[in-house]
């Protein structure tokens, strides 16, 4: 029989051995809390030989990059040091049961006033890919925006070739004037706002603009490598075509959701959308440089910024070449589609499909609880008494959904809902169909006036929704990029002309439709989406052309609490701003 005094030492040996063994076994990746500080400050910035003071985060334009992993918690302390009211929206983050961190002003929160601080506190649940953040009040997102990059959990790979390097490509618009003055003037006069003076890539207009050669984004690459371009359209009012001369792009992700890879020469990206593409460089040094260019896709009848932003794709020099020889290299330019190439836009959008595999299933709602039909488009409001307005026939431009032009409340919808104080703030009776039928894409009706109101559409928890969004020809057919907060949705169908409820649903794709948070309603056509209302709260839906949002092309969904504790909206944080 063993001496009992040797027992503890043997037990200790076993314990140490097991502990060492555990250290050798890969442990599941632990989610962490990441802290960021956003100080909203004014900063002098010069573009196009024009210096002005702009609203920035931490003095940067574009703003700082947020990098996190799926499962991580983010605590982002935002302190407002500028005269403007501020909110920040984390575009595409689902904010499950936590609308308090979503950010649209007067929808989920009152703005952060001058001298105030608010901590956005949220966790990334079941998402990975490229998203972005931006101001969500008036037109301040013209300078307040930046990338939000969500990496997969540790030791989880991409479902495509691992890139050699990842590069954010953010498209924006530069205004020599103050965008706040531009939209303020437009709303007063009732006319269309002045357009931007340039498009930008990562804040730089590029060499095709006057006085801008030094402000050109350069992407330096090595031969025979694969680069992941994380593209974001932060432009205020323009959908954009993008192409790299003499290079093919492989689309692998849209709105932070993996898609079946496909090759294309040109990408179409609407404001609000993100698209990840793989760029494979040439196997050997090409002895040339290449422009990366973007210009608008235009469907409306108003004025627009008809210019082109360009960056440079530059191969690193082999050791034998001198820097001098670099300046003599031929420069290739891409051929972009015509400005109004709706055929290309349609073909591109229909090529986007979900992976729809066991790891990344496409959980399209098969049984629909509620069917809704929304018309989206422009309209008019009467001019103020004793004034002449610059809109059609002396009116003011307006925009609406089901002929309701959204009136911004003076207190946040989510707060008034949570505290049972909605009376006088909003009506729960948003129309589920147009009140007046007409030939939506034919000759428009004589009466173009809209109704004005603050209305929400109420959904019980876990309702499956099918929504048809129909463009109208009132004041001209136009593409509208619609963004839904709080949810991803499946794009199950789209087409031109008027939606036919008897024929079109038979053609819906319920197998592998693309899943997104922002979709362009085709000019003179319709799009069908499905989503599951499994996220309680008040969720904004609006056109991501800021001029249309300013004119009222927006509404909100109110998703009620479910019965279980994990199906209810969490209480608001103690530092939530008050109106």
XYZ file of C-alpha atoms in Angstrom:
579
model
C 0.000 0.000 0.000
C 1.343 3.437 -0.921
C 2.462 5.738 1.864
C -0.338 8.260 2.409
C 2.226 11.064 2.633
C 3.035 10.631 -1.072
C -0.616 11.087 -2.084
C -0.826 14.886 -2.023
C 2.325 15.243 -4.115
C 0.982 12.767 -6.673
C -2.385 14.601 -6.743
C -0.552 17.878 -7.208
C 1.437 16.364 -10.087
C -1.799 15.264 -11.784
C -3.350 18.725 -11.253
C -0.305 20.481 -12.738
C -0.241 18.028 -15.665
C -3.955 18.645 -16.399
C -3.455 22.419 -16.150
C -0.566 22.271 -18.630
C -2.623 20.086 -20.925
C -5.464 22.636 -20.835
C -3.058 25.385 -21.803
C -2.035 23.377 -24.875
C -5.649 22.873 -26.019
C -6.916 25.865 -28.065
C -9.491 27.695 -25.953
C -12.542 29.357 -27.466
C -11.791 32.985 -28.335
C -12.899 35.311 -25.553
C -14.885 38.383 -26.495
C -13.373 41.585 -25.171
C -14.534 45.131 -24.460
C -13.014 47.781 -26.709
C -12.944 51.427 -25.671
C -12.939 54.381 -28.066
C -13.122 58.123 -27.450
C -14.823 60.339 -30.014
C -14.232 64.036 -29.391
C -16.380 66.081 -31.781
C -14.300 69.134 -32.689
C -13.950 71.713 -35.426
C -10.932 71.337 -37.705
C -9.589 73.443 -40.571
C -9.326 71.311 -43.717
C -8.231 72.355 -47.207
C -9.515 70.724 -50.391
C -9.657 72.155 -53.936
C -7.568 75.119 -52.643
C -10.483 75.972 -50.344
C -9.966 75.990 -46.559
C -12.909 75.722 -44.201
C -13.688 74.636 -40.658
C -15.495 71.282 -40.584
C -17.011 69.082 -37.873
C -14.734 66.089 -37.197
C -14.091 63.234 -34.811
C -10.737 63.719 -33.071
C -9.748 66.260 -35.743
C -9.662 63.566 -38.454
C -11.336 63.616 -41.873
C -12.534 60.975 -42.579
C -12.907 59.918 -38.960
C -11.047 57.184 -37.068
C -11.302 53.547 -38.002
C -13.066 51.253 -35.513
C -11.763 47.677 -35.624
C -13.437 44.975 -33.567
C -14.365 41.283 -33.680
C -17.661 39.464 -33.763
C -18.815 39.059 -30.168
C -16.899 42.066 -28.803
C -18.483 44.845 -26.779
C -17.858 48.452 -27.797
C -17.895 51.418 -25.436
C -17.575 54.593 -27.493
C -17.537 57.794 -25.469
C -18.755 60.706 -27.608
C -18.155 64.237 -26.269
C -19.573 67.173 -28.200
C -17.264 70.227 -28.340
C -18.993 71.946 -31.311
C -22.055 74.239 -31.535
C -24.082 71.646 -33.513
C -26.188 68.949 -31.897
C -24.652 65.518 -32.614
C -25.643 61.862 -32.817
C -23.674 58.917 -34.241
C -25.269 55.970 -36.046
C -23.424 52.623 -36.293
C -24.735 51.807 -39.732
C -25.713 48.147 -40.148
C -25.107 47.087 -36.522
C -28.272 45.275 -35.481
C -28.311 46.669 -31.905
C -30.352 43.726 -30.613
C -32.852 44.925 -27.962
C -30.659 48.023 -27.629
C -32.053 50.808 -29.795
C -30.559 53.303 -27.331
C -27.217 52.854 -29.125
C -28.564 53.149 -32.678
C -28.165 56.899 -33.028
C -30.693 58.552 -35.401
C -31.653 61.906 -33.876
C -35.192 62.118 -32.447
C -35.877 58.475 -33.390
C -33.898 56.501 -30.775
C -32.272 59.346 -28.866
C -32.230 63.068 -28.328
C -29.064 64.674 -29.692
C -25.855 65.117 -27.715
C -25.825 68.853 -27.078
C -22.786 71.108 -26.875
C -20.635 70.174 -23.883
C -22.479 66.864 -23.323
C -21.141 63.295 -23.378
C -22.897 60.045 -24.244
C -21.399 56.541 -24.216
C -22.629 54.267 -26.996
C -22.570 50.802 -25.438
C -23.302 47.810 -27.670
C -22.177 44.286 -28.521
C -21.562 42.880 -31.996
C -23.764 39.774 -32.143
C -23.604 37.394 -35.122
C -22.105 39.932 -37.515
C -18.788 40.314 -39.282
C -17.587 42.371 -42.254
C -17.477 46.022 -43.318
C -19.917 48.499 -41.798
C -19.476 52.186 -41.017
C -20.432 54.944 -38.620
C -21.722 58.428 -39.378
C -23.524 61.415 -37.901
C -27.294 60.993 -38.083
C -28.607 64.517 -37.798
C -29.174 67.028 -40.594
C -26.283 66.876 -43.161
C -23.424 66.537 -40.666
C -22.442 63.136 -42.017
C -20.828 64.988 -44.936
C -17.682 65.149 -42.754
C -18.534 62.932 -39.762
C -18.018 59.357 -40.938
C -15.566 56.467 -40.769
C -15.198 52.689 -41.210
C -16.415 50.102 -38.708
C -14.568 46.873 -39.450
C -15.781 43.691 -37.753
C -13.299 40.842 -38.040
C -14.451 37.229 -37.616
C -13.879 35.595 -34.242
C -10.290 34.539 -33.622
C -9.235 31.447 -35.566
C -12.262 31.813 -37.879
C -11.312 32.307 -41.525
C -12.985 34.189 -44.360
C -14.962 32.029 -46.826
C -12.604 33.298 -49.545
C -8.866 33.574 -50.137
C -7.111 35.308 -47.252
C -5.983 38.717 -48.550
C -2.414 39.953 -48.343
C -3.719 43.304 -47.091
C -7.067 44.976 -46.303
C -7.747 48.569 -47.375
C -10.793 50.741 -46.579
C -12.005 52.747 -49.601
C -14.530 55.366 -48.447
C -16.347 57.486 -51.010
C -17.562 60.896 -49.898
C -18.606 64.306 -51.155
C -16.780 67.590 -50.599
C -18.655 70.907 -50.448
C -16.750 74.195 -50.519
C -19.744 75.739 -48.750
C -21.076 74.537 -45.385
C -23.516 71.642 -46.073
C -25.628 72.811 -43.108
C -26.120 76.170 -44.844
C -26.913 74.398 -48.129
C -29.726 72.245 -46.759
C -31.031 75.047 -44.540
C -31.329 77.334 -47.555
C -32.969 74.594 -49.654
C -35.605 73.904 -46.989
C -36.360 77.636 -46.726
C -36.652 78.243 -50.468
C -38.307 74.900 -51.234
C -35.922 74.264 -54.119
C -33.245 71.663 -54.735
C -29.983 72.075 -52.786
C -26.669 73.031 -54.368
C -24.604 69.993 -55.350
C -21.151 69.053 -54.063
C -17.911 70.399 -55.569
C -16.127 67.041 -55.679
C -16.323 63.376 -54.803
C -13.597 61.963 -52.569
C -11.808 58.690 -51.889
C -10.718 58.523 -48.245
C -11.294 62.274 -48.035
C -9.202 63.139 -51.124
C -10.683 64.448 -54.416
C -7.828 63.306 -56.638
C -5.914 64.502 -59.661
C -8.862 65.052 -62.049
C -10.004 68.131 -60.076
C -8.391 71.562 -60.249
C -5.859 72.262 -57.513
C -6.087 68.697 -56.223
C -3.203 66.642 -57.634
C -1.478 66.547 -54.245
C -4.745 65.383 -52.614
C -4.896 62.036 -54.410
C -5.355 58.688 -52.665
C -2.610 56.231 -53.636
C -2.830 52.499 -53.091
C 0.645 50.976 -53.319
C 0.585 47.277 -54.137
C 2.958 44.374 -54.757
C 2.673 42.105 -57.822
C 0.959 38.728 -57.441
C -0.945 39.617 -54.251
C -4.627 39.744 -53.326
C -6.006 42.869 -51.639
C -9.371 43.177 -49.900
C -10.921 46.562 -50.647
C -13.529 47.432 -48.002
C -15.671 49.928 -49.910
C -18.149 52.293 -48.247
C -20.348 54.884 -49.960
C -20.567 57.786 -47.506
C -21.602 60.294 -50.200
C -24.627 62.367 -49.236
C -26.672 62.186 -52.393
C -25.090 60.041 -55.106
C -24.927 56.404 -56.113
C -21.517 55.669 -57.611
C -19.908 53.458 -60.236
C -16.352 52.388 -59.296
C -13.683 50.681 -61.379
C -9.922 50.070 -61.403
C -8.281 50.355 -64.831
C -7.113 47.012 -66.319
C -8.041 45.044 -63.168
C -10.960 42.750 -62.397
C -12.719 42.898 -59.029
C -14.268 39.910 -57.250
C -17.269 40.830 -55.077
C -17.314 38.749 -51.865
C -19.459 40.711 -49.420
C -22.271 43.272 -49.347
C -23.430 45.146 -46.234
C -21.286 42.917 -43.980
C -22.813 39.697 -45.348
C -20.871 37.228 -47.470
C -22.113 36.693 -51.027
C -21.414 34.155 -53.738
C -18.221 35.555 -55.310
C -18.478 36.985 -58.815
C -16.141 38.958 -61.028
C -16.901 42.387 -62.412
C -15.087 45.313 -64.034
C -17.308 47.845 -62.237
C -19.084 48.015 -58.877
C -22.265 50.011 -58.220
C -22.577 51.211 -54.628
C -25.366 53.414 -53.253
C -25.071 55.762 -50.267
C -25.220 53.653 -47.110
C -24.030 50.449 -48.757
C -20.726 48.662 -48.224
C -19.114 46.212 -50.650
C -15.992 44.100 -50.144
C -14.052 43.142 -53.261
C -10.864 41.183 -53.871
C -8.339 42.869 -56.142
C -5.702 40.477 -57.515
C -2.643 42.354 -58.721
C -0.747 41.451 -61.855
C 1.777 38.643 -61.460
C 4.701 40.821 -62.552
C 5.542 44.520 -62.313
C 3.428 46.047 -65.136
C 5.445 49.183 -65.858
C 2.301 51.345 -65.583
C 0.036 53.001 -63.045
C -3.753 52.702 -62.977
C -6.567 55.034 -62.023
C -9.252 53.898 -59.551
C -12.244 56.051 -60.478
C -15.796 56.683 -59.315
C -18.557 58.817 -60.770
C -22.315 58.989 -60.239
C -25.122 56.769 -61.450
C -27.913 59.258 -62.104
C -31.636 58.591 -62.437
C -33.315 61.769 -61.152
C -34.103 64.921 -63.107
C -32.430 67.379 -60.732
C -28.914 68.785 -60.950
C -26.049 66.588 -59.786
C -22.273 66.662 -59.370
C -21.134 65.441 -62.800
C -17.480 64.882 -61.889
C -15.108 61.957 -61.327
C -12.953 61.135 -58.316
C -9.745 59.222 -58.980
C -7.140 57.495 -56.870
C -4.006 55.800 -58.146
C -3.129 52.109 -58.004
C 0.661 52.118 -57.949
C 2.857 49.018 -58.105
C 5.945 49.075 -55.900
C 9.076 49.562 -57.954
C 11.400 46.617 -58.499
C 14.899 47.217 -57.104
C 16.318 47.943 -60.594
C 14.021 50.906 -61.265
C 14.634 54.460 -60.090
C 11.958 56.730 -58.647
C 12.439 59.043 -61.631
C 11.241 56.376 -64.036
C 8.023 56.148 -62.017
C 6.920 59.573 -63.253
C 7.239 58.500 -66.898
C 5.004 55.444 -66.588
C 1.869 55.285 -68.739
C -1.363 55.962 -66.807
C -4.409 53.818 -67.653
C -7.982 55.027 -66.991
C -10.984 52.753 -66.447
C -14.055 52.924 -68.683
C -17.061 53.560 -66.432
C -20.689 52.928 -67.493
C -22.729 55.867 -68.815
C -24.192 58.091 -66.078
C -27.736 56.754 -66.584
C -26.874 53.087 -67.206
C -29.841 51.486 -65.450
C -29.247 48.269 -67.396
C -25.814 47.861 -65.761
C -27.242 48.797 -62.348
C -29.951 46.139 -62.674
C -27.584 43.409 -63.864
C -25.131 44.167 -61.067
C -27.725 44.085 -58.294
C -29.283 40.828 -59.542
C -25.877 39.075 -59.492
C -25.662 39.502 -55.704
C -26.689 36.253 -53.981
C -26.312 34.932 -50.437
C -23.867 32.092 -49.818
C -26.838 30.078 -48.510
C -24.733 27.214 -47.181
C -24.697 25.336 -43.872
C -22.288 27.800 -42.276
C -23.991 30.917 -43.626
C -27.623 29.967 -44.284
C -30.145 32.265 -45.944
C -32.977 32.156 -43.410
C -35.579 33.756 -45.645
C -39.030 33.934 -44.001
C -41.098 31.423 -45.989
C -44.441 32.122 -44.341
C -45.341 35.796 -44.302
C -47.518 37.216 -41.498
C -47.881 40.744 -42.842
C -47.755 42.055 -46.423
C -47.106 45.761 -46.934
C -46.957 47.957 -50.032
C -45.120 51.301 -49.829
C -44.864 53.898 -52.580
C -41.643 55.920 -52.353
C -40.991 59.112 -54.234
C -41.153 62.869 -54.448
C -44.018 65.316 -54.020
C -44.713 68.866 -52.965
C -45.790 70.978 -50.006
C -47.532 74.342 -50.331
C -45.360 77.422 -50.010
C -45.645 79.536 -46.872
C -48.168 82.370 -47.087
C -47.046 85.483 -48.963
C -43.904 83.706 -50.195
C -42.749 82.336 -53.528
C -40.953 79.003 -53.414
C -38.482 77.495 -55.862
C -40.074 74.053 -56.083
C -42.383 72.911 -58.913
C -45.013 75.566 -59.775
C -44.018 77.739 -56.814
C -44.302 74.931 -54.221
C -41.743 73.315 -51.903
C -40.104 70.004 -52.765
C -41.161 67.153 -50.473
C -40.750 63.374 -50.402
C -42.874 60.648 -48.866
C -43.664 56.994 -48.211
C -47.321 56.119 -48.952
C -47.801 59.873 -49.376
C -46.820 60.537 -45.744
C -43.929 62.962 -45.463
C -42.337 62.309 -42.072
C -42.302 65.222 -39.629
C -39.341 65.076 -37.244
C -40.607 64.997 -33.634
C -39.047 67.148 -30.925
C -38.510 64.210 -28.563
C -37.164 60.740 -29.353
C -39.750 58.176 -30.485
C -38.048 55.321 -28.607
C -38.058 57.219 -25.316
C -41.706 58.230 -25.665
C -42.626 54.603 -26.492
C -40.610 53.061 -23.639
C -42.024 55.424 -21.007
C -45.596 55.221 -22.333
C -45.647 58.892 -23.301
C -46.348 58.607 -27.043
C -49.517 60.706 -27.064
C -48.882 63.806 -29.117
C -45.458 62.510 -30.228
C -46.441 59.999 -32.923
C -49.405 58.172 -34.412
C -49.315 54.326 -34.520
C -51.350 54.292 -37.747
C -48.891 54.479 -40.628
C -50.779 53.456 -43.814
C -49.950 49.875 -44.841
C -50.935 50.586 -48.472
C -51.182 53.759 -50.559
C -54.381 55.650 -49.732
C -54.923 56.522 -53.411
C -54.105 54.096 -56.231
C -52.699 55.500 -59.469
C -50.463 54.320 -62.282
C -47.295 54.662 -60.197
C -44.833 54.595 -63.087
C -47.107 56.126 -65.749
C -48.396 59.670 -66.066
C -48.322 61.186 -62.561
C -51.499 62.567 -60.958
C -52.193 66.304 -61.140
C -52.191 66.609 -57.353
C -48.602 66.136 -56.110
C -49.206 67.383 -52.565
C -48.145 65.089 -49.712
C -49.589 64.564 -46.248
C -47.329 65.446 -43.328
C -47.155 63.546 -40.054
C -45.132 61.548 -37.538
C -46.450 58.023 -37.984
C -45.038 54.588 -37.115
C -46.048 51.095 -38.176
C -46.528 48.750 -35.196
C -45.446 45.086 -35.417
C -45.877 42.319 -32.833
C -42.609 40.634 -31.879
C -41.430 37.935 -34.332
C -43.752 39.038 -37.139
C -42.512 37.959 -40.576
C -42.851 40.851 -43.009
C -42.935 41.149 -46.782
C -42.590 44.708 -48.012
C -42.954 45.895 -51.614
C -41.369 49.313 -52.210
C -42.629 50.936 -55.391
C -40.975 53.959 -57.016
C -43.331 56.597 -58.397
C -43.055 58.911 -61.389
C -44.234 61.968 -59.444
C -41.745 64.720 -60.365
C -39.742 62.055 -62.194
C -38.876 58.414 -61.489
C -35.705 57.988 -59.465
C -33.689 55.295 -57.710
C -34.021 55.465 -53.904
C -31.523 53.632 -51.646
C -33.667 52.631 -48.654
C -31.911 51.791 -45.367
C -33.601 49.842 -42.575
C -32.171 50.251 -39.065
C -32.128 47.334 -36.617
C -32.492 44.555 -39.212
C -31.030 42.857 -42.223
C -33.534 41.899 -44.898
C -33.612 39.570 -47.900
C -34.106 41.075 -51.366
C -36.446 38.452 -52.826
C -37.459 40.257 -56.017
C -37.244 43.408 -58.111
C -38.507 44.663 -61.440
C -39.607 47.619 -63.532
C -43.016 49.172 -63.957
C -45.771 48.583 -61.413
C -45.547 45.583 -59.095
C -48.056 42.898 -60.113
C -49.253 40.984 -57.013
C -50.666 38.213 -59.227
C -47.584 37.506 -61.354
C -44.424 38.873 -59.717
C -44.352 36.821 -56.465
C -44.062 33.616 -58.510
C -40.602 34.823 -59.580
C -39.338 35.603 -56.063
C -36.005 34.046 -55.090
C -36.487 32.317 -51.722
C -33.371 30.116 -52.046
C -30.354 32.430 -52.021
C -31.504 36.075 -52.136
C -28.938 38.651 -51.074
C -29.236 39.847 -47.474
C -28.660 43.581 -46.917
C -29.475 46.620 -44.788
C -29.666 49.141 -47.693
C -31.217 48.521 -51.107
C -31.860 50.711 -54.125
C -35.502 50.841 -55.186
C -35.092 50.763 -59.000
C -35.914 53.927 -60.929
C -39.414 53.382 -62.315
C -39.626 49.980 -60.633
C -40.072 48.070 -57.400
C -38.175 45.881 -54.941
C -39.521 43.178 -52.607
C -37.872 42.461 -49.245
C -38.587 40.084 -46.364
C -37.445 40.278 -42.762
C -38.317 38.903 -39.337
C -39.248 41.535 -36.754
C -37.260 39.876 -33.952
C -35.716 43.069 -32.538
C -37.955 45.099 -30.187
C -37.719 48.877 -30.366
C -38.315 51.774 -32.749
C -36.398 51.406 -36.003
C -35.927 54.096 -38.613
C -36.311 53.406 -42.340
C -35.320 56.141 -44.774
C -33.848 57.028 -48.135
C -30.056 57.347 -47.815
C -30.011 60.260 -50.248
C -29.863 62.934 -47.563
C -31.831 65.477 -49.593
C -34.756 63.034 -49.752
C -34.493 62.308 -46.024
C -34.562 66.066 -45.372
C -37.699 66.285 -47.526
C -39.450 63.545 -45.500
C -38.788 60.210 -47.279
C -38.645 58.308 -44.000
C -40.768 56.413 -41.462
C -40.319 54.160 -38.420
C -41.265 50.617 -37.425
C -42.254 50.000 -33.814
C -41.570 46.367 -32.872
C -43.289 45.413 -29.622
C -41.676 43.365 -26.848
C -42.009 39.588 -26.887
C -43.169 37.569 -23.878
C -39.777 36.237 -22.762
C -37.176 38.318 -20.886
C -34.703 38.038 -23.797
C -37.349 39.405 -26.172
C -37.762 42.767 -24.469
C -36.138 46.138 -25.043
C -33.504 46.786 -22.371
C -33.984 49.919 -20.212
C -32.199 53.101 -21.332
C -28.741 53.989 -19.965
C -28.522 56.646 -17.280
C -26.562 59.059 -19.533
C -29.080 58.984 -22.399
C -29.331 62.592 -23.699
C -32.546 64.474 -23.006
C -34.307 66.854 -25.381
